[in-house]
CSV table of C-alpha atoms in Angstrom, one decimal:
chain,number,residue,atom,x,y,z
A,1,UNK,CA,-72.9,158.9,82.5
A,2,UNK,CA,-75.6,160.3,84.6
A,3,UNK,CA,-74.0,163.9,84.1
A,4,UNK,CA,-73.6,163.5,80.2
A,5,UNK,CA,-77.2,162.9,80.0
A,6,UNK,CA,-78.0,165.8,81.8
A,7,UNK,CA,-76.0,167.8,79.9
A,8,UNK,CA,-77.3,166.4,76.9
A,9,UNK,CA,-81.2,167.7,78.3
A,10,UNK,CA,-80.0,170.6,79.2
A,11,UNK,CA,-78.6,170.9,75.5
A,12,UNK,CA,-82.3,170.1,73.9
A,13,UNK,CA,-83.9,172.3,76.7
A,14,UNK,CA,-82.3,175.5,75.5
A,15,UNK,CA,-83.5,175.9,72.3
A,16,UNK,CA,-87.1,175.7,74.0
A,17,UNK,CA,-86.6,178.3,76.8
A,18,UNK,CA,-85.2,180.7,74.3
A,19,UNK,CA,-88.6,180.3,71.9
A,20,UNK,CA,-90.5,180.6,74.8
A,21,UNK,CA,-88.9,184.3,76.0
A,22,UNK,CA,-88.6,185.3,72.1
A,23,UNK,CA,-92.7,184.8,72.1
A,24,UNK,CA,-92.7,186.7,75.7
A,25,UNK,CA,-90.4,189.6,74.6
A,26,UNK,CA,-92.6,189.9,70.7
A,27,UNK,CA,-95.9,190.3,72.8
A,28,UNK,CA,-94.4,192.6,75.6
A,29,UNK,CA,-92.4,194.9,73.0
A,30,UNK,CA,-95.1,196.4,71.2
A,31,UNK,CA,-97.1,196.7,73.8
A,32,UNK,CA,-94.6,198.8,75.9
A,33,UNK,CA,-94.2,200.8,73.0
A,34,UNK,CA,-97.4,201.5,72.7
A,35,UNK,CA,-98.2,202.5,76.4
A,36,UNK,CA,-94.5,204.5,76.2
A,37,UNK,CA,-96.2,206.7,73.5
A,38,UNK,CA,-99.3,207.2,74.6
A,39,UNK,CA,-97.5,208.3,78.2
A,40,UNK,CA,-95.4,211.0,76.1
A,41,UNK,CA,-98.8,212.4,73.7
A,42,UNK,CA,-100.0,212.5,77.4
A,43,UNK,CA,-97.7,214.4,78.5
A,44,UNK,CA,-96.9,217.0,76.1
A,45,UNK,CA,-100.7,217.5,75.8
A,46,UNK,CA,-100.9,217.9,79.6
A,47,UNK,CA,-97.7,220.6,78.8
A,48,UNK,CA,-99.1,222.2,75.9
A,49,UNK,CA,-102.2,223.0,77.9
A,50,UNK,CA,-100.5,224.6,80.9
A,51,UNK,CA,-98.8,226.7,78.5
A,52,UNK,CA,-102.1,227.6,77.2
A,53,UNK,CA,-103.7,228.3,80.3
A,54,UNK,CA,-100.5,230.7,80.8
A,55,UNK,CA,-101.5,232.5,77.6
A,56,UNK,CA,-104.9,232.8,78.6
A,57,UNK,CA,-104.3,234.0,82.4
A,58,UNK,CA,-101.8,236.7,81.0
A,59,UNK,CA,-104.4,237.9,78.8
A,60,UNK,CA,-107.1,238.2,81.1
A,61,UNK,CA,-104.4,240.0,83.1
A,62,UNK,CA,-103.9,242.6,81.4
A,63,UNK,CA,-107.2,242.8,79.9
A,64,UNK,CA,-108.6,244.4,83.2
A,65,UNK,CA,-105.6,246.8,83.7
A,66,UNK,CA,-105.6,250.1,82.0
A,67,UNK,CA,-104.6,250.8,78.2
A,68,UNK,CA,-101.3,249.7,76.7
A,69,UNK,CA,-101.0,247.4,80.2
A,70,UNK,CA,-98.7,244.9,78.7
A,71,UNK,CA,-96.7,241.6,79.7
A,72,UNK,CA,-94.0,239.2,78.1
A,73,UNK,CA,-94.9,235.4,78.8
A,74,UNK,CA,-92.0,232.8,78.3
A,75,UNK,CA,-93.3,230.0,76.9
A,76,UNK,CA,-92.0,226.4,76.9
A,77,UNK,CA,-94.3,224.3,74.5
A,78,UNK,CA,-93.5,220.6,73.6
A,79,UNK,CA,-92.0,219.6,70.8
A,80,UNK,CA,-94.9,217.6,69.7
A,81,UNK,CA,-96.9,221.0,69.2
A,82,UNK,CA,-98.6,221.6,65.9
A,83,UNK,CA,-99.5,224.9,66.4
A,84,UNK,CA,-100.9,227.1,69.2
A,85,UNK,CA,-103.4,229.9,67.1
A,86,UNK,CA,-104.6,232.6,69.4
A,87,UNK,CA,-107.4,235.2,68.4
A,88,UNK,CA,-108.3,236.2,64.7
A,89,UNK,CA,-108.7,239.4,62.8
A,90,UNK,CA,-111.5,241.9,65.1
A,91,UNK,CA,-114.9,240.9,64.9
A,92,UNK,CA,-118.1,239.6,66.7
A,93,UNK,CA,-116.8,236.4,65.8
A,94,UNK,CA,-115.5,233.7,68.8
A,95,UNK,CA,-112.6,232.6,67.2
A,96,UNK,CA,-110.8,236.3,67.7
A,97,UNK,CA,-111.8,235.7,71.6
A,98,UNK,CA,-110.5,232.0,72.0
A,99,UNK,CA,-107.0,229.6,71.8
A,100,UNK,CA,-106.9,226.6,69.3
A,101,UNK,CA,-104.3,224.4,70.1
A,102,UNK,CA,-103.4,221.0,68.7
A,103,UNK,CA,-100.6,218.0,69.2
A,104,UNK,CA,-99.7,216.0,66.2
A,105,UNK,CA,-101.6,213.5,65.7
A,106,UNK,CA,-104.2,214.6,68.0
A,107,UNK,CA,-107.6,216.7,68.0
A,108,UNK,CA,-107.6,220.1,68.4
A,109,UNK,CA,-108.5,221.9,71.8
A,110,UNK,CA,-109.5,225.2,72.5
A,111,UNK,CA,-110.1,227.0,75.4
A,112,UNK,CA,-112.3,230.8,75.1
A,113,UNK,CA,-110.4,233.7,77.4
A,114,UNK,CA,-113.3,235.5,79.0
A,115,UNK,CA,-113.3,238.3,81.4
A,116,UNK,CA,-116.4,237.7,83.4
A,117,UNK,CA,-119.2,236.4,80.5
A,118,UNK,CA,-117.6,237.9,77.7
A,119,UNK,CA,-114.7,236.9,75.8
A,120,UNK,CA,-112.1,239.1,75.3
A,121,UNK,CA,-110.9,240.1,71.9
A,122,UNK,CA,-107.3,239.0,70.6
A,123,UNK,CA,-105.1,239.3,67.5
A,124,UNK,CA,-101.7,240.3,66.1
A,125,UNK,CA,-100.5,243.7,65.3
A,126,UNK,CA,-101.3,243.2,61.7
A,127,UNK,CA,-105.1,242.1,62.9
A,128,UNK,CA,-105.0,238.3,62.0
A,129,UNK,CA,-104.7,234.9,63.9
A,130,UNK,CA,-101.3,234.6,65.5
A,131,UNK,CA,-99.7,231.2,65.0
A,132,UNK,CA,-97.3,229.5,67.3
A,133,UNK,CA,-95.2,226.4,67.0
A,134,UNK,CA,-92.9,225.0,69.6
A,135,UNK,CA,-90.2,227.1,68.9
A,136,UNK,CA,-91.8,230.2,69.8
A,137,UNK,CA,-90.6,231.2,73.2
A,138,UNK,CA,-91.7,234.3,73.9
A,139,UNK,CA,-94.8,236.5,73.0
A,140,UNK,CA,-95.9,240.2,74.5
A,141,UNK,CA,-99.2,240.6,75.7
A,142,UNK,CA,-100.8,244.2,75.5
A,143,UNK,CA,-104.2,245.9,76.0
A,144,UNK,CA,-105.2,248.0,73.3
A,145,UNK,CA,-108.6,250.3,72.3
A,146,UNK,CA,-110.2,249.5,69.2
A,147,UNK,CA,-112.0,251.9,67.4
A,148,UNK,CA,-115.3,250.4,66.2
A,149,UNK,CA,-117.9,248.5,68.7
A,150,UNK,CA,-116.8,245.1,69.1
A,151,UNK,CA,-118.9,244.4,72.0
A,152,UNK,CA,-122.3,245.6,70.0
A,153,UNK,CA,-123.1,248.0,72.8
A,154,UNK,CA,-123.8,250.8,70.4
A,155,UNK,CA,-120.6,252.4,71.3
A,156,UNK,CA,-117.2,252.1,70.7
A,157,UNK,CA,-116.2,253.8,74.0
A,158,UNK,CA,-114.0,251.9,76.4
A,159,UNK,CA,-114.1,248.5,73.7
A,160,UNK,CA,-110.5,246.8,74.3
A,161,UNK,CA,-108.3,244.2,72.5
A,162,UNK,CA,-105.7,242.1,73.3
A,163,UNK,CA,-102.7,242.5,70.9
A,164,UNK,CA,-100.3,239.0,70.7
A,165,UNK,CA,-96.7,239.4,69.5
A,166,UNK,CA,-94.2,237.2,68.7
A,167,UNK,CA,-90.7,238.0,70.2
A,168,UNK,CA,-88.5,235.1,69.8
């Protein structure tokens, strides 16, 4: 008899234990999800701005080489990647001397190339902003002369872009 009623506890125990880890597992769920996601805007934030910083060094790179100095950079951005939007048509303006860069769901960042104080001047062949997304793997880099004064020097002797192409 004495096994019978312990079998029978047992029985009217079961029920209880399994409420109890359901309530465990519906707290600890979402909140693993949560921290999972945050770990993987982290991460491709963290990626996304290495790859930046890639863009930026080969840039600068070239930037103080001679004219048409050029470079390819392969690129590996994160799926996550909204856009990547490097320089803007010619101008005195900062945004044709900077990177904006932005993961969905996210702020945007932006980081200003600069060869000593000044910022060096970027755009596209066509002179406008160039706009990656994560499928862009490859761009050229290339030093160009412009032929106005974009550094407001009074001259437009030895004044240097950067030109940004899209190859694949």
């Amino acid at each position: 008899m004495k096994d019978l009623r312990r079998s029978e506890e047992a029985v009217m125990d079961y029920p209880f234990r399994l409420l109890i880890i359901s309530i465990v597992l519906a707290i600890a769920i979402p909140s693993m999800l949560s921290a999972l996601s945050y770990y993987r805007t982290q991460s491709a934030e963290e990626q996304l701005s290495q790859e930046v910083d890639q863009i930026a060094s080969a840039v600068e790179s070239v930037y103080i080489q001679g004219i048409n100095a050029s470079t390819v950079v392969d690129l590996d951005l994160p799926e996550e990647t909204e856009y990547v939007e490097i320089g803007a048509p010619l101008s005195d303006s900062i945004d044709c001397r900077a990177i904006y860069h932005k993961i969905q769901d996210q702020s945007e960042s932006s980081i200003l190339v600069k060869h000593g104080r000044e910022g060096i001047p970027m755009t596209s062949q066509d002179n406008i902003t160039v706009t990656l997304t994560s499928s862009t793997k490859r761009i050229s880099v290339v030093k160009r002369p412009v032929n106005f004064d974009i550094d407001d020097d009074g001259t437009h002797v030895n004044d240097y872009y950067v030109e940004i192409k899209k190859l694949r």
